[in-house]
Amino acid sequence: MLAGMKCFCLSALLLLAFANGEARAADRELLTQYSTIPALLAGLYDGEWTCAEVLTSGDIGLGTFDQLDGEMIVLDGQCYRARSDGRVVPVAGSEKTPFACVTFFDADLAVSNLTAGSIAGLAAALDRQLPSANLVYALRLDGTFAYVKTRSVPRQTKPFRPLTEIVKTQPTFEWKNVRGTLLGFRFPIFAKELNVAGWHLHFITADRQHGGHVLDLRLTNQTAQLDLTPALQQNLSTHAAFLKLDLGGDSTEAIKKVEK
Ligand code: ZN
């Protein structure tokens, strides 16, 4: 354990404030992120933050769990795991995560009449309605979906394989005419070495029994709620593996491989 490391104040709080400097009420306009996608791509799957801790920073979000044990879905302040068999189960506050991002959801803008034949179509339809491509957005869409395809990831054992290898055999699941909630985030292109640039969406069925990371979908005439998020709190890992990691390359291609 890195007892000495804590002294370095590597509690690593990097506050990127895009806002105009006014005091914000109760940090509800803040997206809080734990670790980064490139760190996850590098195989850092050891949990570092508890789900209880993550839930103090938001009531909606996504991520994964210790040893990459499933897809995280946070909705209405409850943390769920989409297991590698596609089933969703509630998660105890003591469980740990190596990567998560959450915010408190307050809808700022609704995008109605959304019809899309694919996830790329939905992304394009949403993007056309954004006031700016340079902010972070949280999305929540409660509705009926003609089709949803999700994946999850199975728990890994050491030595951890890279995520780009694991997803080659990822279990996928499909639903037709399913009710549920789509949720996630859109990050600006300039945040691409912290998170997924563009939309990253997870899905949970209305009965909260199934879900995962969304690979594709189709929907007709649905309404999405968007929360404009003008500030980002980036918590960095203090694990030895992260401290030694050589970051700074371009993760764009690797992120495409693991997200699509
Ligand atoms: Zn995901």
mmCIF file of N, CA and C in Angstrom, residues 13-58:
data_model
loop_
_atom_site.group_PDB
_atom_site.id
_atom_site.type_symbol
_atom_site.label_atom_id
_atom_site.label_comp_id
_atom_site.label_asym_id
_atom_site.label_seq_id
_atom_site.Cartn_x
_atom_site.Cartn_y
_atom_site.Cartn_z
ATOM 1 N N LEU A 13 -6.569 16.486 -7.059
ATOM 2 C CA LEU A 13 -7.811 17.150 -7.405
ATOM 3 C C LEU A 13 -7.506 18.175 -8.478
ATOM 4 N N LEU A 14 -7.892 17.863 -9.670
ATOM 5 C CA LEU A 14 -7.652 18.792 -10.762
ATOM 6 C C LEU A 14 -8.989 19.397 -11.129
ATOM 7 N N LEU A 15 -9.142 20.629 -10.843
ATOM 8 C CA LEU A 15 -10.444 21.256 -11.081
ATOM 9 C C LEU A 15 -10.379 22.065 -12.363
ATOM 10 N N LEU A 16 -11.117 21.586 -13.355
ATOM 11 C CA LEU A 16 -11.164 22.308 -14.611
ATOM 12 C C LEU A 16 -12.468 23.081 -14.623
ATOM 13 N N ALA A 17 -12.396 24.337 -14.377
ATOM 14 C CA ALA A 17 -13.640 25.108 -14.309
ATOM 15 C C ALA A 17 -13.817 25.894 -15.598
ATOM 16 N N PHE A 18 -14.893 25.582 -16.283
ATOM 17 C CA PHE A 18 -15.225 26.311 -17.500
ATOM 18 C C PHE A 18 -16.224 27.420 -17.184
ATOM 19 N N ALA A 19 -16.654 27.487 -15.969
ATOM 20 C CA ALA A 19 -17.737 28.393 -15.622
ATOM 21 C C ALA A 19 -17.197 29.797 -15.399
ATOM 22 N N ASN A 20 -18.096 30.700 -15.130
ATOM 23 C CA ASN A 20 -17.690 32.100 -15.041
ATOM 24 C C ASN A 20 -17.233 32.494 -13.646
ATOM 25 N N GLY A 21 -16.994 31.549 -12.799
ATOM 26 C CA GLY A 21 -16.420 31.857 -11.511
ATOM 27 C C GLY A 21 -17.422 32.161 -10.423
ATOM 28 N N GLU A 22 -18.691 32.198 -10.752
ATOM 29 C CA GLU A 22 -19.690 32.429 -9.711
ATOM 30 C C GLU A 22 -19.771 31.221 -8.788
ATOM 31 N N ALA A 23 -20.103 31.469 -7.538
ATOM 32 C CA ALA A 23 -20.257 30.358 -6.602
ATOM 33 C C ALA A 23 -21.404 29.475 -7.068
ATOM 34 N N ARG A 24 -21.186 28.186 -7.034
ATOM 35 C CA ARG A 24 -22.214 27.263 -7.510
ATOM 36 C C ARG A 24 -22.941 26.666 -6.323
ATOM 37 N N ALA A 25 -24.238 26.475 -6.502
ATOM 38 C CA ALA A 25 -25.045 25.914 -5.427
ATOM 39 C C ALA A 25 -24.783 24.426 -5.308
ATOM 40 N N ALA A 26 -24.242 24.013 -4.177
ATOM 41 C CA ALA A 26 -24.138 22.613 -3.776
ATOM 42 C C ALA A 26 -23.505 21.688 -4.815
ATOM 43 N N ASP A 27 -22.690 22.233 -5.686
ATOM 44 C CA ASP A 27 -21.958 21.413 -6.647
ATOM 45 C C ASP A 27 -22.830 20.541 -7.533
ATOM 46 N N ARG A 28 -24.077 20.891 -7.682
ATOM 47 C CA ARG A 28 -24.934 20.061 -8.546
ATOM 48 C C ARG A 28 -24.590 20.245 -10.014
ATOM 49 N N GLU A 29 -23.846 21.310 -10.323
ATOM 50 C CA GLU A 29 -23.461 21.561 -11.720
ATOM 51 C C GLU A 29 -22.082 20.986 -12.037
ATOM 52 N N LEU A 30 -21.596 20.119 -11.172
ATOM 53 C CA LEU A 30 -20.247 19.586 -11.300
ATOM 54 C C LEU A 30 -20.314 18.126 -11.714
ATOM 55 N N LEU A 31 -19.541 17.740 -12.707
ATOM 56 C CA LEU A 31 -19.377 16.323 -13.011
ATOM 57 C C LEU A 31 -18.123 15.847 -12.300
ATOM 58 N N THR A 32 -18.252 14.791 -11.537
ATOM 59 C CA THR A 32 -17.096 14.267 -10.798
ATOM 60 C C THR A 32 -16.654 12.961 -11.436
ATOM 61 N N GLN A 33 -15.393 12.929 -11.797
ATOM 62 C CA GLN A 33 -14.853 11.754 -12.467
ATOM 63 C C GLN A 33 -13.748 11.129 -11.617
ATOM 64 N N TYR A 34 -13.752 9.813 -11.572
ATOM 65 C CA TYR A 34 -12.749 9.050 -10.823
ATOM 66 C C TYR A 34 -11.912 8.280 -11.820
ATOM 67 N N SER A 35 -10.623 8.586 -11.868
ATOM 68 C CA SER A 35 -9.665 8.047 -12.830
ATOM 69 C C SER A 35 -10.045 8.468 -14.252
ATOM 70 N N THR A 36 -9.332 7.926 -15.227
ATOM 71 C CA THR A 36 -9.549 8.340 -16.615
ATOM 72 C C THR A 36 -9.714 7.108 -17.495
ATOM 73 N N ILE A 37 -10.308 7.300 -18.651
ATOM 74 C CA ILE A 37 -10.461 6.176 -19.592
ATOM 75 C C ILE A 37 -9.091 5.645 -20.061
ATOM 76 N N PRO A 38 -8.119 6.498 -20.406
ATOM 77 C CA PRO A 38 -6.813 5.941 -20.791
ATOM 78 C C PRO A 38 -6.170 5.092 -19.684
ATOM 79 N N ALA A 39 -6.379 5.429 -18.421
ATOM 80 C CA ALA A 39 -5.852 4.598 -17.332
ATOM 81 C C ALA A 39 -6.538 3.234 -17.336
ATOM 82 N N LEU A 40 -7.841 3.227 -17.601
ATOM 83 C CA LEU A 40 -8.584 1.967 -17.685
ATOM 84 C C LEU A 40 -8.095 1.153 -18.888
ATOM 85 N N LEU A 41 -7.874 1.843 -20.002
ATOM 86 C CA LEU A 41 -7.372 1.161 -21.205
ATOM 87 C C LEU A 41 -6.030 0.498 -20.933
ATOM 88 N N ALA A 42 -5.265 1.091 -20.026
ATOM 89 C CA ALA A 42 -3.941 0.552 -19.708
ATOM 90 C C ALA A 42 -4.028 -0.639 -18.758
ATOM 91 N N GLY A 43 -5.245 -1.009 -18.356
ATOM 92 C CA GLY A 43 -5.398 -2.208 -17.530
ATOM 93 C C GLY A 43 -5.435 -1.940 -16.038
ATOM 94 N N LEU A 44 -5.709 -0.702 -15.650
ATOM 95 C CA LEU A 44 -5.807 -0.389 -14.214
ATOM 96 C C LEU A 44 -7.231 -0.675 -13.731
ATOM 97 N N TYR A 45 -7.470 -1.935 -13.387
ATOM 98 C CA TYR A 45 -8.822 -2.366 -13.027
ATOM 99 C C TYR A 45 -9.018 -2.530 -11.527
ATOM 100 N N ASP A 46 -7.987 -2.233 -10.728
ATOM 101 C CA ASP A 46 -8.151 -2.362 -9.278
ATOM 102 C C ASP A 46 -9.034 -1.234 -8.753
ATOM 103 N N GLY A 47 -10.067 -1.587 -7.990
ATOM 104 C CA GLY A 47 -10.961 -0.579 -7.436
ATOM 105 C C GLY A 47 -10.234 0.319 -6.460
ATOM 106 N N GLU A 48 -10.587 1.601 -6.482
ATOM 107 C CA GLU A 48 -9.903 2.560 -5.617
ATOM 108 C C GLU A 48 -10.873 3.386 -4.788
ATOM 109 N N TRP A 49 -12.059 3.656 -5.341
ATOM 110 C CA TRP A 49 -13.060 4.460 -4.642
ATOM 111 C C TRP A 49 -14.280 3.588 -4.369
ATOM 112 N N THR A 50 -14.896 3.772 -3.206
ATOM 113 C CA THR A 50 -16.096 2.969 -2.928
ATOM 114 C C THR A 50 -17.299 3.581 -3.655
ATOM 115 N N CYS A 51 -18.289 2.743 -3.894
ATOM 116 C CA CYS A 51 -19.513 3.239 -4.528
ATOM 117 C C CYS A 51 -20.194 4.258 -3.628
ATOM 118 N N ALA A 52 -20.101 4.072 -2.306
ATOM 119 C CA ALA A 52 -20.691 5.044 -1.379
ATOM 120 C C ALA A 52 -20.074 6.421 -1.592
ATOM 121 N N GLU A 53 -18.756 6.437 -1.790
ATOM 122 C CA GLU A 53 -18.039 7.691 -2.027
ATOM 123 C C GLU A 53 -18.490 8.317 -3.351
ATOM 124 N N VAL A 54 -18.600 7.504 -4.373
ATOM 125 C CA VAL A 54 -19.031 7.991 -5.683
ATOM 126 C C VAL A 54 -20.425 8.608 -5.588
ATOM 127 N N LEU A 55 -21.301 7.972 -4.815
ATOM 128 C CA LEU A 55 -22.692 8.456 -4.722
ATOM 129 C C LEU A 55 -22.813 9.768 -3.953
ATOM 130 N N THR A 56 -21.757 10.175 -3.243
ATOM 131 C CA THR A 56 -21.802 11.495 -2.612
ATOM 132 C C THR A 56 -21.612 12.602 -3.654
ATOM 133 N N SER A 57 -21.151 12.222 -4.863
ATOM 134 C CA SER A 57 -20.863 13.205 -5.911
ATOM 135 C C SER A 57 -21.905 13.239 -7.011
ATOM 136 N N GLY A 58 -22.899 12.358 -6.938
ATOM 137 C CA GLY A 58 -23.897 12.391 -7.988
ATOM 138 C C GLY A 58 -24.936 11.306 -7.846
#
